[in-house]
């Protein structure tokens, strides 16, 4: 073979690679660099030595030196000066003269490409800002997860690169249950809008329920308790000082002996009936904020004198149960509306509900909930209705988990509850995941039944959208329900706003943001597991339509590259729409499809939806396979399992990082788990699991046990202990240890998800499908951390030549194993290889980092 074609390739690669040399993740102490913030400004120094981000033309010590301390950390100092960037107090950052303290040392962690985070040695927190404008202070107390914590280190002033998230969508990785739909409470906008002109009612209901509108199909009807008409125990119209007079709900009875007055609540009823007329498949839930005033201790339906005390008198449990069921029966008998569920209390374990408060509310302790449900259940069953009980509708997912476990411990009451509801005003991903695990283990339908959020402009709207994404990812609910459809003030807690009295209204940005999701992901769809917290994906019932919703709630442009190779012919006839600060559900062409990869560009503060005709391949599956690289994620985060020095941690997913790609090999009935850097998970007999360079030693056998919802318990054969997140944390850098799994289904910090990584033409990973002898390309060449990895078909032999970009041969090696790791110093290389017996030589470029 003549050498000239390879030489031409070498020259070409030299020219291509030279453009990126100014950026680095391993700075040279003899050079000066700019630390460029994700917002485009650079790190600089104020006159008082405080760190800020500045316009690149602003001067002020903007060129920096990075001096390694020999332990993986750097001193960061203005070029030519003996001052060092350091944490001051709990979060402020100044340049100081003391280099001996851990306050003045920072580790450089790669995020993706040339983008890095800087972690302070003293508090293990990250360098970042709260704003992006010139003069914004820089702090050393950040989580590392926000884009305002991202930097690049560059010798030249260059634009901040667009961050690209890369992942694969596996059509077989569906949530267990299909989605029931999107919804909203009727409380309290329907109480006002139901008094409007019919034409206007028709329009706002069409906006809400029609397929061309929000396409909502779930609605929560509020059964009013009703205050004392004589105001003997509360101030008249006290709710006007809180949520407004709209929150004054009419009760259907004025006293224990009074007859039902079914003329009450006509406005909310009119809206509900109009919804039923326009949306025959609508699902309705009835819920109560408070019992009628005459059943309460305080005599006020806003709560007890002490907001931390139960307000419903136990002697009225039966009367309240009958009241709720009678209302449900009235709607079934009179209008043909049979509520799917009945929720008897709203956010019960809170101290929000006090006498003379701003809305109906009633504290129920967890013990009080259990006692009341035991009374309600037989009353509901004897009614002949198909309605089932839902509970406990807490404002906090942590409290919701506490309630669930208390119901379970009671031994009888959990069986009386057919559906579990939770709000997510206060929510952690761990408690979200725990709710799903508990619901799955006890075969309960799970709804996210109410949430809303404040904020400013589209950034506030998209912050709530991020909460929606987190709810879907970790709770995996069968329904997601908004709080308010219409408000009179603002554009955050509502989808339309206007004047209740003037009967004026308009759609706000939040409407168009929500429509990007609800108008395209319909009831019956199944969500897919996606290892990116700014993406939702779902398949329709026929599995021939894939919907991807991509979110960018930052001030910087971002990009997603989505591997669709597990679908046939994905990429044709895509419908794409976008909402941003200046756009409302407009068609967009800011995407491309090549080699089964969908690449989408996301402007700052935007949300984009892609509707893609698909056909999934027969090879798509979720069963674990041996000798297949996987990303392994904790159930409580989208951070990937990674070897890091002598530890195993969870860290931001980095495309192609060999320390995050793990293969299973069988050892008897158990498994060894080794990453593509050649390190094997090892149980040393103490808490922290180790990444060992040795293979075949004691402590490396692990059992895999299905924990439900596609997650696995990974336990050591030698000790029986399970992989665990230290302290139950789920932040960047959390160490992984071994701990008793226990018997509770919600051990979510000890449950793990195996995800197939994306592939690229120049850096393909085997997807576990055997490479047959007749395949043309039987070898995969992968550049990893400090090594070159060769994957090849069994019974193959390759002759591998490795050159530097200047043409110097550094390695010549015969490769016979299916997995070979060749140590190399970081850099760019040309790899030329041939396989026997055809002896056809191929050449590719790889990057070893």
Coordinates of C-alpha atoms in Angstrom, one line a residue, residues 128-673:
X128 CA -20.3 30.4 39.2
X129 CA -22.5 33.4 39.0
X130 CA -26.1 34.4 39.7
X131 CA -26.2 36.7 36.6
X132 CA -24.4 37.0 33.3
X133 CA -24.0 40.8 32.9
X134 CA -20.8 42.7 33.1
X135 CA -19.9 43.3 36.8
X136 CA -21.8 40.2 38.2
X137 CA -20.1 38.7 41.2
X138 CA -18.5 35.3 41.0
X139 CA -19.2 32.9 43.9
X140 CA -17.6 29.6 45.0
X141 CA -20.7 27.9 46.4
X142 CA -22.6 26.6 43.3
X143 CA -24.0 23.2 42.6
X144 CA -22.1 22.8 39.3
X145 CA -25.3 21.8 37.5
X146 CA -26.4 25.2 36.2
X147 CA -25.0 26.6 32.9
X148 CA -23.9 29.7 34.9
X149 CA -21.4 27.4 36.6
X150 CA -19.7 26.6 33.2
X151 CA -16.4 28.1 31.8
X152 CA -13.8 27.6 29.2
X153 CA -10.1 28.1 29.5
X154 CA -8.7 29.7 26.4
X155 CA -5.5 31.4 25.3
X156 CA -7.6 33.7 23.0
X157 CA -10.8 35.6 23.5
X158 CA -13.4 33.4 21.7
X159 CA -17.1 33.0 21.8
X160 CA -18.3 30.5 24.4
X161 CA -19.0 27.2 22.5
X162 CA -22.6 25.9 22.3
X163 CA -23.0 23.1 24.8
X164 CA -24.2 20.0 23.1
X165 CA -26.1 17.2 25.0
X166 CA -25.8 13.8 23.3
X167 CA -28.0 10.8 24.1
X168 CA -29.8 7.9 22.5
X169 CA -33.5 7.3 22.7
X170 CA -34.4 3.6 23.2
X171 CA -38.0 2.9 22.1
X172 CA -38.2 -0.1 24.4
X173 CA -37.3 1.9 27.5
X174 CA -40.9 3.0 28.2
X175 CA -42.5 3.8 31.6
X176 CA -44.6 1.0 32.9
X177 CA -48.0 2.6 32.6
X178 CA -49.5 4.7 29.8
X179 CA -50.2 8.4 30.4
X180 CA -53.8 9.4 31.3
X181 CA -53.4 13.0 30.4
X182 CA -52.9 16.7 31.3
X183 CA -55.2 18.6 33.5
X184 CA -56.1 21.7 35.6
X185 CA -58.1 22.5 38.7
X186 CA -61.4 24.3 38.2
X187 CA -60.8 26.0 41.5
X188 CA -61.3 29.0 41.5
X189 CA -61.3 30.5 37.9
X190 CA -64.4 28.4 37.0
X191 CA -66.2 30.0 40.0
X192 CA -65.8 33.3 38.2
X193 CA -65.8 32.5 34.5
X194 CA -68.9 30.4 34.7
X195 CA -70.8 33.7 35.1
X196 CA -69.7 35.0 31.8
X197 CA -71.3 35.3 28.4
X198 CA -71.7 31.9 26.7
X199 CA -69.6 32.9 23.7
X200 CA -66.7 33.8 25.9
X201 CA -67.1 30.6 27.9
X202 CA -67.1 28.6 24.8
X203 CA -63.8 30.2 23.6
X204 CA -61.8 29.8 26.8
X205 CA -63.0 26.2 27.1
X206 CA -62.1 25.5 23.5
X207 CA -58.6 26.9 24.2
X208 CA -58.4 24.6 27.1
X209 CA -59.7 21.3 25.7
X210 CA -59.5 21.2 22.0
X211 CA -56.7 19.3 20.2
X212 CA -55.6 22.5 18.5
X213 CA -55.5 24.1 22.0
X214 CA -54.0 22.8 25.2
X215 CA -55.7 19.4 24.7
X216 CA -56.3 19.0 28.4
X217 CA -58.6 16.1 29.4
X218 CA -58.4 16.0 33.3
X219 CA -60.2 18.4 35.5
X220 CA -60.5 18.7 39.3
X221 CA -63.8 20.0 40.6
X222 CA -63.8 21.7 44.0
X223 CA -66.6 20.7 46.4
X224 CA -67.1 23.8 48.5
X225 CA -67.5 23.6 52.2
X226 CA -69.1 27.0 52.7
X227 CA -68.7 29.5 55.5
X228 CA -71.2 30.5 58.1
X229 CA -73.8 32.8 56.3
X230 CA -74.1 34.7 59.6
X231 CA -70.3 35.0 60.0
X232 CA -70.6 34.1 63.7
X233 CA -67.0 32.9 63.9
X234 CA -65.2 34.7 61.2
X235 CA -64.9 38.1 59.5
X236 CA -67.2 38.6 56.5
X237 CA -65.4 38.1 53.2
X238 CA -62.1 37.3 54.9
X239 CA -61.0 35.5 51.8
X240 CA -60.9 38.8 49.9
X241 CA -57.7 39.5 51.9
X242 CA -56.0 36.4 50.5
X243 CA -56.8 34.7 47.2
X244 CA -59.7 37.2 46.5
X245 CA -63.4 36.8 46.5
X246 CA -63.1 34.2 43.8
X247 CA -62.1 31.8 46.6
X248 CA -65.4 32.2 48.4
X249 CA -67.0 28.8 47.7
X250 CA -70.6 28.1 48.3
X251 CA -71.5 25.0 50.4
X252 CA -74.5 22.9 49.5
X253 CA -75.8 22.9 53.1
X254 CA -76.0 25.8 55.6
X255 CA -76.4 23.6 58.7
X256 CA -76.4 20.0 59.7
X257 CA -80.2 19.8 59.4
X258 CA -80.6 22.0 56.4
X259 CA -81.6 20.5 53.1
X260 CA -79.2 20.4 50.1
X261 CA -79.4 23.5 48.0
X262 CA -78.3 22.2 44.5
X263 CA -78.7 25.7 43.0
X264 CA -75.4 26.6 44.7
X265 CA -72.1 26.6 42.8
X266 CA -73.8 27.2 39.4
X267 CA -70.8 28.9 37.9
X268 CA -68.2 26.2 38.5
X269 CA -70.8 23.6 37.4
X270 CA -71.5 25.5 34.2
X271 CA -67.8 25.3 33.2
X272 CA -67.6 21.6 34.1
X273 CA -70.6 20.8 32.0
X274 CA -69.3 22.8 29.1
X275 CA -66.0 20.9 29.3
X276 CA -67.9 17.6 29.4
X277 CA -69.9 18.7 26.3
X278 CA -66.8 19.6 24.3
X279 CA -64.6 16.8 25.7
X280 CA -66.7 13.7 26.2
X281 CA -63.6 11.7 27.2
X282 CA -62.8 14.1 30.0
X283 CA -61.8 12.7 33.4
X284 CA -63.1 14.5 36.5
X285 CA -61.8 14.3 40.1
X286 CA -63.8 15.8 43.0
X287 CA -61.7 17.3 45.8
X288 CA -62.4 19.2 49.0
X289 CA -60.4 22.0 50.7
X290 CA -62.6 22.0 53.8
X291 CA -65.6 20.6 55.5
X292 CA -68.6 22.9 55.9
X293 CA -68.1 25.4 58.7
X294 CA -70.6 23.7 61.1
X295 CA -68.5 20.5 61.3
X296 CA -65.3 22.4 62.3
X297 CA -63.8 23.3 65.7
X298 CA -63.3 27.0 64.6
X299 CA -66.6 27.5 62.9
X300 CA -64.6 28.8 59.9
X301 CA -63.9 26.8 56.8
X302 CA -60.5 28.5 56.4
X303 CA -59.0 26.4 59.2
X304 CA -58.6 26.1 62.9
X305 CA -57.6 28.8 65.3
X306 CA -54.2 27.1 65.4
X307 CA -53.3 26.3 61.8
X308 CA -51.4 23.3 62.9
X309 CA -54.5 21.6 64.5
X310 CA -57.1 19.5 62.8
X311 CA -60.3 21.4 62.2
X312 CA -62.8 18.7 61.4
X313 CA -64.4 17.4 64.6
X314 CA -64.2 13.6 64.7
X315 CA -67.9 13.3 65.6
X316 CA -68.6 14.8 62.2
X317 CA -66.5 12.3 60.2
X318 CA -69.5 10.4 59.0
X319 CA -71.5 13.5 58.2
X320 CA -68.6 14.9 56.1
X321 CA -68.2 11.6 54.3
X322 CA -71.9 11.6 53.5
X323 CA -71.7 15.2 52.3
X324 CA -68.8 14.5 49.9
X325 CA -70.5 11.3 48.5
X326 CA -73.9 13.0 48.2
X327 CA -72.3 15.7 46.0
X328 CA -70.7 13.1 43.8
X329 CA -73.9 11.2 43.5
X330 CA -75.8 14.4 42.6
X331 CA -73.6 15.0 39.6
X332 CA -73.9 11.3 38.5
X333 CA -77.6 11.3 38.8
X334 CA -78.3 14.8 37.5
X335 CA -75.7 15.3 34.8
X336 CA -74.1 11.9 34.0
X337 CA -70.7 13.0 35.4
X338 CA -69.2 10.2 37.5
X339 CA -66.0 11.4 39.2
X340 CA -63.2 9.0 38.7
X341 CA -61.8 9.8 42.1
X342 CA -62.7 11.6 45.3
X343 CA -60.0 13.4 47.2
X344 CA -61.3 14.5 50.7
X345 CA -58.5 16.8 51.8
X346 CA -56.0 19.3 50.2
X347 CA -52.5 19.7 51.5
X348 CA -53.6 18.4 54.9
X349 CA -50.3 18.3 56.8
X350 CA -49.4 22.0 56.6
X351 CA -49.8 25.0 58.8
X352 CA -51.4 27.1 56.0
X353 CA -55.0 26.7 57.0
X354 CA -56.1 29.1 59.8
X355 CA -59.4 30.8 60.8
X356 CA -60.1 34.0 58.8
X357 CA -57.5 32.8 56.1
X358 CA -57.5 33.5 52.4
X359 CA -59.2 30.3 51.2
X360 CA -60.9 27.2 52.4
X361 CA -58.5 24.8 54.1
X362 CA -58.4 22.2 56.7
X363 CA -55.5 20.6 58.6
X364 CA -55.6 16.8 58.8
X365 CA -52.7 15.1 60.6
X366 CA -51.6 11.9 59.0
X367 CA -53.4 10.0 61.9
X368 CA -56.5 12.1 61.2
X369 CA -56.4 11.3 57.5
X370 CA -56.2 7.6 58.2
X371 CA -59.1 7.7 60.7
X372 CA -61.3 9.7 58.3
X373 CA -60.6 7.5 55.2
X374 CA -61.8 4.4 57.2
X375 CA -65.1 6.3 57.6
X376 CA -65.3 7.5 54.1
X377 CA -64.6 4.2 52.3
X378 CA -67.8 2.3 53.4
X379 CA -70.0 5.3 52.7
X380 CA -68.6 5.6 49.2
X381 CA -68.9 1.9 48.5
X382 CA -72.5 1.8 49.6
X383 CA -73.4 4.7 47.2
X384 CA -73.2 2.5 44.2
X385 CA -70.7 4.9 42.5
X386 CA -67.6 3.6 40.7
X387 CA -65.7 6.6 42.2
X388 CA -62.6 5.6 44.1
X389 CA -60.7 7.4 46.9
X390 CA -57.5 9.4 46.1
X391 CA -55.1 10.7 48.7
X392 CA -53.2 12.4 50.3
X393 CA -52.7 15.5 48.1
X394 CA -49.8 16.9 50.2
X395 CA -48.0 20.1 49.0
X396 CA -44.6 18.3 49.6
X397 CA -43.5 15.1 48.1
X398 CA -41.4 14.4 51.2
X399 CA -44.6 14.6 53.3
X400 CA -46.4 12.5 50.7
X401 CA -43.9 9.7 51.2
X402 CA -44.3 10.0 54.9
X403 CA -48.1 9.7 54.5
X404 CA -47.8 6.7 52.2
X405 CA -45.6 4.8 54.6
X406 CA -48.0 5.6 57.5
X407 CA -50.9 4.3 55.5
X408 CA -48.9 1.2 54.7
X409 CA -47.9 0.7 58.3
X410 CA -51.6 1.0 59.4
X411 CA -52.2 -2.3 57.6
X412 CA -55.7 -1.5 56.2
X413 CA -56.2 2.0 55.0
X414 CA -53.8 1.9 52.0
X415 CA -56.1 -0.7 50.4
X416 CA -59.0 1.8 50.7
X417 CA -57.1 4.3 48.5
X418 CA -57.2 3.6 44.7
X419 CA -55.0 6.5 43.6
X420 CA -52.2 8.4 45.2
X421 CA -52.1 12.1 44.6
X422 CA -49.2 14.5 45.4
X423 CA -48.5 18.2 44.7
X424 CA -44.9 19.2 43.9
X425 CA -44.7 22.7 45.2
X426 CA -42.0 21.4 47.5
X427 CA -40.2 18.4 45.9
X428 CA -36.9 16.7 45.7
X429 CA -36.0 14.2 43.0
X430 CA -35.3 11.6 45.7
X431 CA -38.8 11.9 47.2
X432 CA -40.3 12.1 43.7
X433 CA -38.6 8.8 42.9
X434 CA -39.7 7.3 46.2
X435 CA -43.3 8.0 45.5
X436 CA -43.1 6.2 42.2
X437 CA -41.3 3.2 43.8
X438 CA -43.9 3.0 46.6
X439 CA -46.8 3.3 44.1
X440 CA -45.4 0.7 41.8
X441 CA -44.8 -1.8 44.7
X442 CA -48.4 -1.3 45.9
X443 CA -50.0 -1.1 42.4
X444 CA -51.3 2.4 42.9
X445 CA -52.1 4.9 40.1
X446 CA -50.0 8.0 40.8
X447 CA -51.0 11.6 39.9
X448 CA -49.1 14.8 40.2
X449 CA -52.3 16.6 41.1
X450 CA -51.4 20.2 41.4
X451 CA -48.5 22.7 41.0
X452 CA -47.8 26.2 39.9
X453 CA -44.9 28.6 40.2
X454 CA -44.0 32.3 40.3
X455 CA -41.1 34.0 38.5
X456 CA -40.7 36.6 35.8
X457 CA -41.3 36.4 32.1
X458 CA -40.5 33.4 30.0
X459 CA -37.7 32.4 32.3
X460 CA -40.3 31.9 35.1
X461 CA -42.6 29.9 32.7
X462 CA -39.7 27.6 31.7
X463 CA -38.7 27.1 35.4
X464 CA -42.1 25.6 36.0
X465 CA -41.6 23.6 32.8
X466 CA -38.4 22.2 34.2
X467 CA -40.4 21.2 37.3
X468 CA -42.8 19.5 34.9
X469 CA -39.9 17.6 33.3
X470 CA -38.6 16.5 36.7
X471 CA -42.0 15.4 37.8
X472 CA -42.4 13.3 34.7
X473 CA -38.9 11.8 34.9
X474 CA -38.9 10.9 38.6
X475 CA -42.5 10.5 39.6
X476 CA -43.5 9.0 36.3
X477 CA -47.1 10.0 37.0
X478 CA -50.1 8.9 35.1
X479 CA -51.4 12.5 35.0
X480 CA -49.9 16.0 35.5
X481 CA -52.3 18.7 36.6
X482 CA -51.9 22.5 36.6
X483 CA -53.2 24.7 39.4
X484 CA -54.7 27.7 37.7
X485 CA -56.1 28.3 34.2
X486 CA -57.0 31.9 34.6
X487 CA -55.7 34.7 36.9
X488 CA -56.3 38.4 37.0
X489 CA -52.7 39.4 37.7
X490 CA -49.4 38.3 36.2
X491 CA -48.5 35.6 33.7
X492 CA -46.9 33.0 35.9
X493 CA -49.5 31.1 37.9
X494 CA -52.0 31.0 35.0
X495 CA -52.3 30.1 31.3
X496 CA -54.7 33.0 30.4
X497 CA -55.2 36.2 32.3
X498 CA -57.7 39.1 32.2
X499 CA -60.5 40.6 34.3
X500 CA -63.2 38.4 35.8
X501 CA -65.6 41.3 36.1
X502 CA -65.0 42.8 32.7
X503 CA -65.0 39.4 31.0
X504 CA -61.7 40.2 29.2
X505 CA -59.0 37.6 28.7
X506 CA -55.9 36.7 26.7
X507 CA -53.5 33.8 26.4
X508 CA -50.1 34.5 28.0
X509 CA -46.7 33.0 27.2
X510 CA -47.3 30.2 29.7
X511 CA -50.1 29.0 27.6
X512 CA -47.9 28.6 24.5
X513 CA -45.1 27.0 26.6
X514 CA -47.5 24.4 28.0
X515 CA -49.1 23.8 24.6
X516 CA -45.6 22.7 23.3
X517 CA -46.1 19.6 25.5
X518 CA -49.8 18.9 26.1
X519 CA -50.9 19.4 22.4
X520 CA -48.5 16.7 21.2
X521 CA -48.2 14.1 24.0
X522 CA -51.6 12.7 24.3
X523 CA -53.5 10.3 26.6
X524 CA -52.3 6.7 25.9
X525 CA -48.7 7.7 25.1
X526 CA -45.9 6.2 27.0
X527 CA -43.0 8.3 28.2
X528 CA -39.5 7.0 27.5
X529 CA -36.5 7.1 29.8
X530 CA -34.1 9.8 28.5
X531 CA -30.8 10.6 30.3
X532 CA -31.2 14.3 29.9
X533 CA -33.1 16.5 32.4
X534 CA -34.1 19.0 29.7
X535 CA -35.8 16.4 27.4
X536 CA -39.1 14.6 27.3
X537 CA -39.8 11.8 24.9
X538 CA -42.9 9.7 24.4
X539 CA -44.3 7.1 22.0
X540 CA -47.9 6.9 20.9
X541 CA -50.0 3.8 21.4
X542 CA -49.3 2.6 17.9
X543 CA -45.6 3.1 18.4
X544 CA -45.4 4.9 15.0
X545 CA -45.0 8.5 16.4
X546 CA -42.2 9.7 18.6
X547 CA -42.6 13.1 20.3
X548 CA -39.5 14.8 21.7
X549 CA -39.7 18.0 23.7
X550 CA -36.4 19.9 24.3
X551 CA -36.1 22.6 26.8
X552 CA -33.5 25.4 27.1
X553 CA -34.2 27.5 30.2
X554 CA -30.9 29.3 30.2
X555 CA -29.7 32.6 28.7
X556 CA -27.4 30.7 26.3
X557 CA -28.0 28.9 23.1
X558 CA -27.7 25.1 23.5
X559 CA -27.8 22.0 21.2
X560 CA -29.0 18.5 21.5
X561 CA -27.8 15.6 19.3
X562 CA -30.2 12.7 19.6
X563 CA -29.3 9.2 18.4
X564 CA -32.4 7.7 16.7
X565 CA -30.6 4.6 15.4
X566 CA -32.9 2.2 17.2
X567 CA -35.7 3.4 14.9
X568 CA -36.1 2.6 11.2
X569 CA -36.4 5.6 8.8
X570 CA -36.6 8.2 11.6
X571 CA -36.1 11.7 10.4
X572 CA -38.5 12.0 7.5
X573 CA -41.5 14.3 7.6
X574 CA -40.7 15.8 11.0
X575 CA -43.0 18.4 12.4
X576 CA -41.1 21.0 14.5
X577 CA -42.5 23.9 16.5
X578 CA -41.0 26.3 19.0
X579 CA -41.9 28.8 21.6
X580 CA -39.4 31.5 22.8
X581 CA -39.5 35.0 24.2
X582 CA -40.5 36.3 20.7
X583 CA -42.3 33.2 19.2
X584 CA -45.5 31.3 20.0
X585 CA -45.7 27.7 18.7
X586 CA -44.1 28.6 15.3
X587 CA -42.7 26.1 12.8
X588 CA -39.0 25.9 13.0
X589 CA -36.3 24.4 10.8
X590 CA -33.4 24.7 13.4
X591 CA -32.7 21.0 13.2
X592 CA -31.0 18.5 10.9
X593 CA -31.0 14.7 10.5
X594 CA -27.9 12.8 9.4
X595 CA -26.8 9.2 10.0
X596 CA -29.8 8.6 12.3
X597 CA -28.8 11.6 14.5
X598 CA -31.3 14.4 15.0
X599 CA -29.4 17.6 15.9
X600 CA -31.5 20.5 17.2
X601 CA -30.5 24.0 18.0
X602 CA -32.2 25.6 21.0
X603 CA -32.2 29.4 21.3
X604 CA -31.9 30.9 24.8
X605 CA -35.1 30.5 26.9
X606 CA -37.0 28.4 24.4
X607 CA -38.9 25.1 24.2
X608 CA -39.0 23.0 21.0
X609 CA -41.2 20.0 20.1
X610 CA -40.5 17.4 17.4
X611 CA -43.1 15.0 16.1
X612 CA -41.4 12.2 14.2
X613 CA -42.9 9.3 12.3
X614 CA -41.0 6.2 13.4
X615 CA -40.9 2.4 13.3
X616 CA -38.8 0.9 16.1
X617 CA -36.3 -1.8 15.3
X618 CA -36.7 -5.3 16.6
X619 CA -33.3 -5.0 18.2
X620 CA -34.5 -2.3 20.6
X621 CA -34.8 -3.8 24.1
X622 CA -34.2 -3.1 27.8
X623 CA -32.9 -6.5 28.9
X624 CA -29.3 -6.2 30.2
X625 CA -26.8 -7.6 27.8
X626 CA -23.2 -8.6 28.4
X627 CA -20.2 -7.0 26.7
X628 CA -22.3 -3.9 25.9
X629 CA -21.2 -0.4 27.0
X630 CA -23.9 1.2 29.3
X631 CA -24.2 4.4 31.1
X632 CA -25.4 3.8 34.7
X633 CA -27.6 6.4 36.4
X634 CA -28.9 6.7 39.9
X635 CA -32.7 6.6 40.1
X636 CA -32.6 10.1 41.8
X637 CA -30.4 12.0 39.2
X638 CA -29.2 12.2 35.6
X639 CA -25.6 12.0 36.8
X640 CA -23.6 9.0 35.6
X641 CA -21.6 6.4 37.5
X642 CA -17.9 7.1 36.9
X643 CA -14.5 6.0 38.2
X644 CA -12.5 9.0 39.4
X645 CA -9.1 8.4 40.8
X646 CA -9.5 5.9 43.7
X647 CA -13.3 6.6 44.0
X648 CA -16.5 5.8 42.2
X649 CA -18.7 8.8 42.0
X650 CA -21.7 10.2 40.1
X651 CA -20.9 13.0 37.7
X652 CA -22.3 15.0 34.8
X653 CA -22.7 12.7 31.8
X654 CA -19.9 13.3 29.2
X655 CA -20.2 11.9 25.8
X656 CA -17.7 9.1 25.0
X657 CA -16.0 9.3 28.5
X658 CA -14.5 5.8 29.0
X659 CA -14.8 6.2 32.8
X660 CA -18.6 6.4 32.5
X661 CA -19.1 3.5 30.1
X662 CA -19.5 0.1 31.8
X663 CA -19.7 -3.4 30.5
X664 CA -21.2 -6.5 32.2
X665 CA -19.5 -9.8 31.9
X666 CA -20.9 -13.0 33.5
X667 CA -19.1 -14.8 36.3
X668 CA -21.3 -17.8 37.1
X669 CA -24.8 -16.5 37.9
X670 CA -23.4 -13.0 38.7
X671 CA -21.7 -10.2 36.9
X672 CA -18.4 -8.2 36.8
X673 CA -18.8 -4.5 36.0

